PDB file of N, CA and C in Angstrom:
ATOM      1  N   UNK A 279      70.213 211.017  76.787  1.00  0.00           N
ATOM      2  CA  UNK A 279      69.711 210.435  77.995  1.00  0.00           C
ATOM      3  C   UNK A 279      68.974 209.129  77.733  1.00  0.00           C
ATOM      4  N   UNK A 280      68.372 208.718  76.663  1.00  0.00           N
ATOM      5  CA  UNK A 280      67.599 208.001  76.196  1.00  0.00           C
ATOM      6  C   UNK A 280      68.633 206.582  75.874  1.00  0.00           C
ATOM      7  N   UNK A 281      69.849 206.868  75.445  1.00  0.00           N
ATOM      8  CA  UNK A 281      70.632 205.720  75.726  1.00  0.00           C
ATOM      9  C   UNK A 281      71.365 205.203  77.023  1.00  0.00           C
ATOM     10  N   UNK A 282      71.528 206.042  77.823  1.00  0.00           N
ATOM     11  CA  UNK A 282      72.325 205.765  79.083  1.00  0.00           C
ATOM     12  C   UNK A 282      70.658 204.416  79.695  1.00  0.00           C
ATOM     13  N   UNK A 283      69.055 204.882  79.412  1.00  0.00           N
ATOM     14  CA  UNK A 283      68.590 203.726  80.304  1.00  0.00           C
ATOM     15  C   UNK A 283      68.537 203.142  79.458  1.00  0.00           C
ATOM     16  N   UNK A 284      68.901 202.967  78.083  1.00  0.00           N
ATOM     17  CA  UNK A 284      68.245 201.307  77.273  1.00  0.00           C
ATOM     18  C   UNK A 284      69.700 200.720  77.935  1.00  0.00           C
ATOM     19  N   UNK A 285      70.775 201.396  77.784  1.00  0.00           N
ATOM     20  CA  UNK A 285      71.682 200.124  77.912  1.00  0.00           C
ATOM     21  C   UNK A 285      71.980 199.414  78.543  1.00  0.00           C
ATOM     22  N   UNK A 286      71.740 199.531  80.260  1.00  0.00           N
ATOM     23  CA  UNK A 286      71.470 198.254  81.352  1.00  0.00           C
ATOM     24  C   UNK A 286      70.844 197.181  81.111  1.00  0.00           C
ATOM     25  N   UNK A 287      69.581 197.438  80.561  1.00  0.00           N
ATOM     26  CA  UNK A 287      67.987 196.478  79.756  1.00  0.00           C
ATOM     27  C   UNK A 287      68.808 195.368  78.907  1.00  0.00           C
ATOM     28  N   UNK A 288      69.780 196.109  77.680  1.00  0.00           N
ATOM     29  CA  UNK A 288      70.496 195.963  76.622  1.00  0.00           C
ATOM     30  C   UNK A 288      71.399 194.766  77.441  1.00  0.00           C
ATOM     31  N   UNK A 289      71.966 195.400  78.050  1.00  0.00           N
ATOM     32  CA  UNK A 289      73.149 194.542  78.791  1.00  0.00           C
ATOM     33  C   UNK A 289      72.421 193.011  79.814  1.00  0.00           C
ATOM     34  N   UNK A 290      71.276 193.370  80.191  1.00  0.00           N
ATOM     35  CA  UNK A 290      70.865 192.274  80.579  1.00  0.00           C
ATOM     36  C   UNK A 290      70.539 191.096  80.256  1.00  0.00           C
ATOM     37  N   UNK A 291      69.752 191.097  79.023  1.00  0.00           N
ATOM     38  CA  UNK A 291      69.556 190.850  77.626  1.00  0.00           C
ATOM     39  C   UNK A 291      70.346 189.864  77.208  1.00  0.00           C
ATOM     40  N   UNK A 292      71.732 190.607  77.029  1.00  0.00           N
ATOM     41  CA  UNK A 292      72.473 190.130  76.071  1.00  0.00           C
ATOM     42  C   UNK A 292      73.749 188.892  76.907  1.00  0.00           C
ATOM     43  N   UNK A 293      73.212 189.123  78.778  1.00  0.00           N
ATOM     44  CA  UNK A 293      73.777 188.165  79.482  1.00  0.00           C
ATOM     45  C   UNK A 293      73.059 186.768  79.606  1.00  0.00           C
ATOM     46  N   UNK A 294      71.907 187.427  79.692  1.00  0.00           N
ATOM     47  CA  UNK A 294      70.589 186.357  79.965  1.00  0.00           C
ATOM     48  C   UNK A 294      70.886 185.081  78.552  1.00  0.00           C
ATOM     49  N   UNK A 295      71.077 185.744  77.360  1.00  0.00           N
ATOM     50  CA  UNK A 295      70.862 185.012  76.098  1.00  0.00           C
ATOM     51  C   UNK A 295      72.263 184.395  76.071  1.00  0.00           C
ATOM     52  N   UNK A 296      73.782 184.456  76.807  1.00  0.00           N
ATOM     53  CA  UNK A 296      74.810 184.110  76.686  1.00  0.00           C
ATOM     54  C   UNK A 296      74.702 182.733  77.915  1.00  0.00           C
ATOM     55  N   UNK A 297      73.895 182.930  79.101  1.00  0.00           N
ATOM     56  CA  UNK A 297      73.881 182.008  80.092  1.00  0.00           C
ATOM     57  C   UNK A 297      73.232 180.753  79.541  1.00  0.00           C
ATOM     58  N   UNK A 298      72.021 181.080  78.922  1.00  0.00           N
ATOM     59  CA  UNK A 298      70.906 180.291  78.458  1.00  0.00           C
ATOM     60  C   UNK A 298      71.609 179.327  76.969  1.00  0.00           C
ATOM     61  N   UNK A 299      72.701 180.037  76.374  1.00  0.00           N
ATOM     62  CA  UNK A 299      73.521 179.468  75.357  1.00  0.00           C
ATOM     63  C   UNK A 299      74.096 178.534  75.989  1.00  0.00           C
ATOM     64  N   UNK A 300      75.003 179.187  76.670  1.00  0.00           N
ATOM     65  CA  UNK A 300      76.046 178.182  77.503  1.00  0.00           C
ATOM     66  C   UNK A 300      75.004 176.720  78.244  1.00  0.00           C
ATOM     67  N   UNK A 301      74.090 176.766  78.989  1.00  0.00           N
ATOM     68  CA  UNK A 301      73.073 175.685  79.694  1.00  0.00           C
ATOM     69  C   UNK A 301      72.800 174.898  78.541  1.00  0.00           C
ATOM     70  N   UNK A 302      72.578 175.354  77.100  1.00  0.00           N
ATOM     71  CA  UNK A 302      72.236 174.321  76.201  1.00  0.00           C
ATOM     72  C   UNK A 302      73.285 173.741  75.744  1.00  0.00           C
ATOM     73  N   UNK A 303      74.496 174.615  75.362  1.00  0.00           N
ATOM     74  CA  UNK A 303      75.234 173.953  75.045  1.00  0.00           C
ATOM     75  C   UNK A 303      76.066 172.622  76.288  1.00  0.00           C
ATOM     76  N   UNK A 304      75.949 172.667  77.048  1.00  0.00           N
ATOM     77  CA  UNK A 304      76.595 171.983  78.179  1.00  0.00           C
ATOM     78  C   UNK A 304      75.417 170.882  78.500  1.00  0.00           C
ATOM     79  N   UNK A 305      74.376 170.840  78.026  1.00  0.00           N
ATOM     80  CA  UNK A 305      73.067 169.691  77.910  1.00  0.00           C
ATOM     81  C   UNK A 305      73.311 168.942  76.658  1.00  0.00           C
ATOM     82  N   UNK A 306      73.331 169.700  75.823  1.00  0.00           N
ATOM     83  CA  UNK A 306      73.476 168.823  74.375  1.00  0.00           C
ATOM     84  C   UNK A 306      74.798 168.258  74.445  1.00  0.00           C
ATOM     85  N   UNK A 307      75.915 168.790  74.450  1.00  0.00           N
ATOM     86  CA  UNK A 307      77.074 168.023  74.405  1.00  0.00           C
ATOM     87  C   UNK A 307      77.597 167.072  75.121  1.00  0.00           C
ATOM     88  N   UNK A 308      76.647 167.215  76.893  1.00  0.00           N
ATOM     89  CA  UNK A 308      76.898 165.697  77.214  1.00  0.00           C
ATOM     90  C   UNK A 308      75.840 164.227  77.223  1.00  0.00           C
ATOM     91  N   UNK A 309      75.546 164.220  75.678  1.00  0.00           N
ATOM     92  CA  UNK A 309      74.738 162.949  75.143  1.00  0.00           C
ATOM     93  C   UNK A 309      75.583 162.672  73.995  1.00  0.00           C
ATOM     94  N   UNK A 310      75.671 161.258  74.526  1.00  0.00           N
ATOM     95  CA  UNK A 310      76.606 160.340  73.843  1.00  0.00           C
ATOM     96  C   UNK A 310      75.789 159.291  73.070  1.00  0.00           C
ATOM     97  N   UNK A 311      75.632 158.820  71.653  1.00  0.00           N
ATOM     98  CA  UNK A 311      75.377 157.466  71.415  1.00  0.00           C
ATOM     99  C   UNK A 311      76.270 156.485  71.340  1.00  0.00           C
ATOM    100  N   UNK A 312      76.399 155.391  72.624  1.00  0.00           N
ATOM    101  CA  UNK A 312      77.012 154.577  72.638  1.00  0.00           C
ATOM    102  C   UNK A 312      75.713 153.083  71.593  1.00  0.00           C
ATOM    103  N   UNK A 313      77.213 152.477  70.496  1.00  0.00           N
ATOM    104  CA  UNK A 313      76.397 151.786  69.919  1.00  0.00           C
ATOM    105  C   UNK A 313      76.947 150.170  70.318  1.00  0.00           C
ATOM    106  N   UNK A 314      76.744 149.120  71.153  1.00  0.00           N
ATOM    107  CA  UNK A 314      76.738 147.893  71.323  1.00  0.00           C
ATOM    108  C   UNK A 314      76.660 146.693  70.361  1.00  0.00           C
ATOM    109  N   UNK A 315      77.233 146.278  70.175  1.00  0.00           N
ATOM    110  CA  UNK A 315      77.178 145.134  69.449  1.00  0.00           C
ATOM    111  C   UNK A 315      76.185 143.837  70.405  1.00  0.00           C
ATOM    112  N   UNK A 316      75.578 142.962  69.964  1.00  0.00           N
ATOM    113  CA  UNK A 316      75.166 142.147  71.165  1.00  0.00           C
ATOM    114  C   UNK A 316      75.896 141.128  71.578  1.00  0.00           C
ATOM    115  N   UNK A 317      76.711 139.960  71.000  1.00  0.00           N
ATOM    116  CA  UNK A 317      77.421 139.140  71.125  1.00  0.00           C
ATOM    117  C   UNK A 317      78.893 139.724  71.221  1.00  0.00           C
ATOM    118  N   UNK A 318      79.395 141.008  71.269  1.00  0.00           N
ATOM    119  CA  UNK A 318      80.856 141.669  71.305  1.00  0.00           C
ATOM    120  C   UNK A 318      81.038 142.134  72.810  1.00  0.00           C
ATOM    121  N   UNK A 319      81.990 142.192  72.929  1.00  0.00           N
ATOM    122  CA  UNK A 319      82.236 143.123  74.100  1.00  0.00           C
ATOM    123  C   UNK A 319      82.951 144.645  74.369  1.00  0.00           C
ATOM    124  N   UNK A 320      82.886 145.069  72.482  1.00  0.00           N
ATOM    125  CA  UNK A 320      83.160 146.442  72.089  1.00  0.00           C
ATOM    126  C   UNK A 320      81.759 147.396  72.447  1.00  0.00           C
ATOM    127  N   UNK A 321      82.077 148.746  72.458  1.00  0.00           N
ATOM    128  CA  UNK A 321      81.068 149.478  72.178  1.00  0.00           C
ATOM    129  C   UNK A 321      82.018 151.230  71.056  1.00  0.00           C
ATOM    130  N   UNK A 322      80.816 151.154  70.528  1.00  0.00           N
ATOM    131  CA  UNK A 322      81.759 152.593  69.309  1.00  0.00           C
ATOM    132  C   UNK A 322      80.874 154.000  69.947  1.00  0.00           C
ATOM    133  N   UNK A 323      81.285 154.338  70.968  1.00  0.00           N
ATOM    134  CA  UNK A 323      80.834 156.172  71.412  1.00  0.00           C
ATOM    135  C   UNK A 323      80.621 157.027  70.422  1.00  0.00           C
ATOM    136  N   UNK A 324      79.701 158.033  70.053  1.00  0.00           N
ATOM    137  CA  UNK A 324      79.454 158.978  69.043  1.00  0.00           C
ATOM    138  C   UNK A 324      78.997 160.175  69.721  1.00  0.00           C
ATOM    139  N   UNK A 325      79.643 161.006  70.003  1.00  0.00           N
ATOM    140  CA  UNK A 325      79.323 162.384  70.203  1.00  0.00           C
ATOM    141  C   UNK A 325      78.529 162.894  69.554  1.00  0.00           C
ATOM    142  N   UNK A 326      77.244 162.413  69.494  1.00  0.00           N
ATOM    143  CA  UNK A 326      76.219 163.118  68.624  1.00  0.00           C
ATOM    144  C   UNK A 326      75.830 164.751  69.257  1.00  0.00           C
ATOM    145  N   UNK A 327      75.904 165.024  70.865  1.00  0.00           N
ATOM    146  CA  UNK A 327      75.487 166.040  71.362  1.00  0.00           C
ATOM    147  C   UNK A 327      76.137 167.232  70.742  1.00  0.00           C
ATOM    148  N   UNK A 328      77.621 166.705  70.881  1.00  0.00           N
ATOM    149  CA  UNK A 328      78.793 167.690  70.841  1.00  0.00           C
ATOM    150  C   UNK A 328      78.375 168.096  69.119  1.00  0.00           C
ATOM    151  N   UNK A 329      78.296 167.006  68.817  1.00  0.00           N
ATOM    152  CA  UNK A 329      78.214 167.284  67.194  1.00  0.00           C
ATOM    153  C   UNK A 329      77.054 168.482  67.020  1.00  0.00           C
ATOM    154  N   UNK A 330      75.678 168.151  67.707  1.00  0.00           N
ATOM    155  CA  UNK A 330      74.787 169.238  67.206  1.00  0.00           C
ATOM    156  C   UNK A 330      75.094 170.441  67.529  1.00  0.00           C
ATOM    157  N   UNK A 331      76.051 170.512  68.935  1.00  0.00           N
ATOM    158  CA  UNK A 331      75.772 171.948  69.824  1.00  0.00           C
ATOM    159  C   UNK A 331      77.319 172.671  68.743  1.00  0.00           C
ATOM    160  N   UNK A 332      78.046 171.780  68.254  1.00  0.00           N
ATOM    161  CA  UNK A 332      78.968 172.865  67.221  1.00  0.00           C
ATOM    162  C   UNK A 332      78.373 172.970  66.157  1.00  0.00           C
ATOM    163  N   UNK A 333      77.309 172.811  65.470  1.00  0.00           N
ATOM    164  CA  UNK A 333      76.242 173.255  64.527  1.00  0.00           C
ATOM    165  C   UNK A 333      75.963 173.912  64.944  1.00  0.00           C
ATOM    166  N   UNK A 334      74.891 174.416  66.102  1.00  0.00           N
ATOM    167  CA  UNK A 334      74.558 175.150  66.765  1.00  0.00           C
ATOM    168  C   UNK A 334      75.517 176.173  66.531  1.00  0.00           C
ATOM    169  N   UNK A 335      76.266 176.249  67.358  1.00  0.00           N
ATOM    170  CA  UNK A 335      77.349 177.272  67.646  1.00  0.00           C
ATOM    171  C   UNK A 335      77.639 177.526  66.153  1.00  0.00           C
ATOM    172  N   UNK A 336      78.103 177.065  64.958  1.00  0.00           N
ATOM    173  CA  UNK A 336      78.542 177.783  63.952  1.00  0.00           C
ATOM    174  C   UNK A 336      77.021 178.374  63.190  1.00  0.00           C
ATOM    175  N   UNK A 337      75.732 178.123  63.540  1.00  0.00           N
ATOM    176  CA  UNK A 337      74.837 178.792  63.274  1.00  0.00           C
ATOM    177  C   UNK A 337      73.945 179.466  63.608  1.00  0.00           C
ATOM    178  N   UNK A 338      74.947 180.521  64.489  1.00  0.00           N
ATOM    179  CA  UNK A 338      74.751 180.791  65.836  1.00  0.00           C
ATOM    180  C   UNK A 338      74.286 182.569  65.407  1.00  0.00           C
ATOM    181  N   UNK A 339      73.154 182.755  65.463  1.00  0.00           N
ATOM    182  CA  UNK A 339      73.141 185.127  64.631  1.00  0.00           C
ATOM    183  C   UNK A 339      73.521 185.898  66.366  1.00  0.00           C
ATOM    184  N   UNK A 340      73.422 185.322  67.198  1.00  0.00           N
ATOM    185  CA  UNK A 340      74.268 186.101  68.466  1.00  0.00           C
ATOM    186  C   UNK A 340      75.537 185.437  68.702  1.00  0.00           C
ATOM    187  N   UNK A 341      76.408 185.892  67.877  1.00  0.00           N
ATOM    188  CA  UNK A 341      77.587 185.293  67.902  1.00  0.00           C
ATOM    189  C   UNK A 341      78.587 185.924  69.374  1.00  0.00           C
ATOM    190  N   UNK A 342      78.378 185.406  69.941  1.00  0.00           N
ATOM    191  CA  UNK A 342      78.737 186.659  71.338  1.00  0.00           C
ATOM    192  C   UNK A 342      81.058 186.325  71.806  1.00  0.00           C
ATOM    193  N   UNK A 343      80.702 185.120  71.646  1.00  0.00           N
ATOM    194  CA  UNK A 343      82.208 184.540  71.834  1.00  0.00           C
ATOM    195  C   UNK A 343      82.532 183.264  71.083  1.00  0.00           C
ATOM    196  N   UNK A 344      82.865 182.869  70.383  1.00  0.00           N
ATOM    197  CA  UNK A 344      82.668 181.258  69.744  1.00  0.00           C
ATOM    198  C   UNK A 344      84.004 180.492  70.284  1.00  0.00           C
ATOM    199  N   UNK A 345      84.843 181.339  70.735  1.00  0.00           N
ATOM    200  CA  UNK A 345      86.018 180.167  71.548  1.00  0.00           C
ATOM    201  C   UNK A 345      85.256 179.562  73.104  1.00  0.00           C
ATOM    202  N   UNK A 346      84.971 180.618  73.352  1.00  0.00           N
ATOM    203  CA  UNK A 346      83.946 180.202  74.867  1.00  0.00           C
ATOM    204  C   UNK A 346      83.179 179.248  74.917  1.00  0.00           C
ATOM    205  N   UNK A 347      82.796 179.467  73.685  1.00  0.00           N
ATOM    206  CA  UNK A 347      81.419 178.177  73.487  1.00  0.00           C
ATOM    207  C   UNK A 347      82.068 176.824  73.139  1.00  0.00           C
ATOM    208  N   UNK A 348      83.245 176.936  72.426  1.00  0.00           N
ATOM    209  CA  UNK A 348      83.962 175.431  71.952  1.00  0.00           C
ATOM    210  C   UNK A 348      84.424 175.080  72.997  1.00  0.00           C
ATOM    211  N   UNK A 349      85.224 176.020  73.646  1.00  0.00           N
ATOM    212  CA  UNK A 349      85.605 175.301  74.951  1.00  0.00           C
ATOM    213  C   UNK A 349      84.709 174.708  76.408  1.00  0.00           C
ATOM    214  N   UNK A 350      83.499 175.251  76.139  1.00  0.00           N
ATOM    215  CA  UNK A 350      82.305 174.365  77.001  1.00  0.00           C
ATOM    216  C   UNK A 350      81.771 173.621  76.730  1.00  0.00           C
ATOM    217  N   UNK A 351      81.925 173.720  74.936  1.00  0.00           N
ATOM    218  CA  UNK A 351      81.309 172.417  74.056  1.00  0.00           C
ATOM    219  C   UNK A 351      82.184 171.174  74.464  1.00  0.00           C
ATOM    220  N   UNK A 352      83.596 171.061  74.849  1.00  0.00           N
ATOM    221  CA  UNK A 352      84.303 170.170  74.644  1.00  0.00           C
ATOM    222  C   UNK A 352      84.543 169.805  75.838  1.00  0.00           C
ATOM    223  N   UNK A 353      84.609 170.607  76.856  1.00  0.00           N
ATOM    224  CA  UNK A 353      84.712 170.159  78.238  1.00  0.00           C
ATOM    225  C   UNK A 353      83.293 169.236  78.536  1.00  0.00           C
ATOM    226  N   UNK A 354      82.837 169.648  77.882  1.00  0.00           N
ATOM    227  CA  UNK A 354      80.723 168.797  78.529  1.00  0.00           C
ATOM    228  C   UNK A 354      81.393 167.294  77.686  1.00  0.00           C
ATOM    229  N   UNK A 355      81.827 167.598  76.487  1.00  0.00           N
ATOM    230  CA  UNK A 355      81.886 166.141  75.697  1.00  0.00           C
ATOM    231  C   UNK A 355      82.153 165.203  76.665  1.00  0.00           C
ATOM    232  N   UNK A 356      84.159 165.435  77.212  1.00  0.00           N
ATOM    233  CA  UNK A 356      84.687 164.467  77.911  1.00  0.00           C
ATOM    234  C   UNK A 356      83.844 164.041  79.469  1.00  0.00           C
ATOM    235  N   UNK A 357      82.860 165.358  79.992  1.00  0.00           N
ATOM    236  CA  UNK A 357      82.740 164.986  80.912  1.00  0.00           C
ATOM    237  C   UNK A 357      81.491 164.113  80.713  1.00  0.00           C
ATOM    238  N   UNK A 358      80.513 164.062  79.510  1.00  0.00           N
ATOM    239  CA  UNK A 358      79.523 163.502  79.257  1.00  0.00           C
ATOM    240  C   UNK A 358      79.964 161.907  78.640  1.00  0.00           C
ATOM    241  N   UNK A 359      81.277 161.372  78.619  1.00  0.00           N
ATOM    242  CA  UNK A 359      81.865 160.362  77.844  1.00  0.00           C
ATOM    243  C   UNK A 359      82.163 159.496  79.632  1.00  0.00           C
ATOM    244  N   UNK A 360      82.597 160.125  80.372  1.00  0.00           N
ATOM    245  CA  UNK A 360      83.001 159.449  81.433  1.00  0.00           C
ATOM    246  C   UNK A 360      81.689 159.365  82.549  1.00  0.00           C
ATOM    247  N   UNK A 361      80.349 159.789  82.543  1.00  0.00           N
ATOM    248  CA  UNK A 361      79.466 159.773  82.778  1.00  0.00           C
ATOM    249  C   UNK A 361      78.344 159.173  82.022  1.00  0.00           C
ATOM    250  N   UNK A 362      77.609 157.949  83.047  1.00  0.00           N
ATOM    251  CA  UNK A 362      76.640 157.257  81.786  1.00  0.00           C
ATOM    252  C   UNK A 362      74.901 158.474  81.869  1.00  0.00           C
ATOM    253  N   UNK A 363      75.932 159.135  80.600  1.00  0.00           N
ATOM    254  CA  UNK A 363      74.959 160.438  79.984  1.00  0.00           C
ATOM    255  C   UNK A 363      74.597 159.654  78.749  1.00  0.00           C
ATOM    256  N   UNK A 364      73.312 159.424  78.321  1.00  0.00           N
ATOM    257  CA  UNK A 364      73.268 159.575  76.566  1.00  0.00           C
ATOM    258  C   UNK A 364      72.777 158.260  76.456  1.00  0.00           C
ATOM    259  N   UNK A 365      72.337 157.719  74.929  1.00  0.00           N
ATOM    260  CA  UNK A 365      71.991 156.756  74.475  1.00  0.00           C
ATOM    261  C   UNK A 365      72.914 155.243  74.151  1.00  0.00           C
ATOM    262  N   UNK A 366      72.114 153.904  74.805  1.00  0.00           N
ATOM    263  CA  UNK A 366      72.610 152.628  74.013  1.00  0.00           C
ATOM    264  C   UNK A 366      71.809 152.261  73.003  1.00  0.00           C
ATOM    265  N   UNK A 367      72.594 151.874  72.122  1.00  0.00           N
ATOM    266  CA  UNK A 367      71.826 151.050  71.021  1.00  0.00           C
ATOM    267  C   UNK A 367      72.341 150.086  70.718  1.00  0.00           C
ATOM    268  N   UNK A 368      71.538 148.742  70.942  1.00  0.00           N
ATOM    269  CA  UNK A 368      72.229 147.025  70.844  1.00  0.00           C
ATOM    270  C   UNK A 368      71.751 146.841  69.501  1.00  0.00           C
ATOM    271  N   UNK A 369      73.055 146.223  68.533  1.00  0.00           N
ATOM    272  CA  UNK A 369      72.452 145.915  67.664  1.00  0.00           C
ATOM    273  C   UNK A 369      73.331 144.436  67.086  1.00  0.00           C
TER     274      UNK A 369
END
């Protein structure tokens, strides 16, 4: 009887910590360092977000789904690349 009530608690838990994954990961991955040249009219994009939040994710001890997470990691990238999300740096 003692397991039938932990495991709702259990289950809540373990949604709460998958939502709160997903919100970071979908924050971090859409920041971009765009780097400017000053006299060019190039700029070189760096997915630095995406970069930390798949660190993240591969050093991850609630490993709950890791395709789920790449695939929100990567959807935030493009949508954080076509949105002015993230850092310039003129140099």
């Amino acid at each position: 009887m003692a397991n039938k009530k932990q495991t709702p608690a259990r289950n809540k838990s373990l949604d709460f910590i998958f939502i709160l994954k997903i919100v970071i990961y979908l924050v971090l991955s859409t920041q971009w360092l765009y780097l400017e040249r000053v006299n060019a009219t190039y700029t070189i994009p760096i997915p630095v977000g995406a970069l930390l939040a798949l660190f993240l994710s591969y050093r991850d001890r609630f490993r709950i789904d890791r395709k789920i997470e790449y695939v929100v990691i990567l959807l935030a990238m493009f949508v954080g690349f076509w949105l002015p999300i993230g850092f310039t740096f003129n140099y």
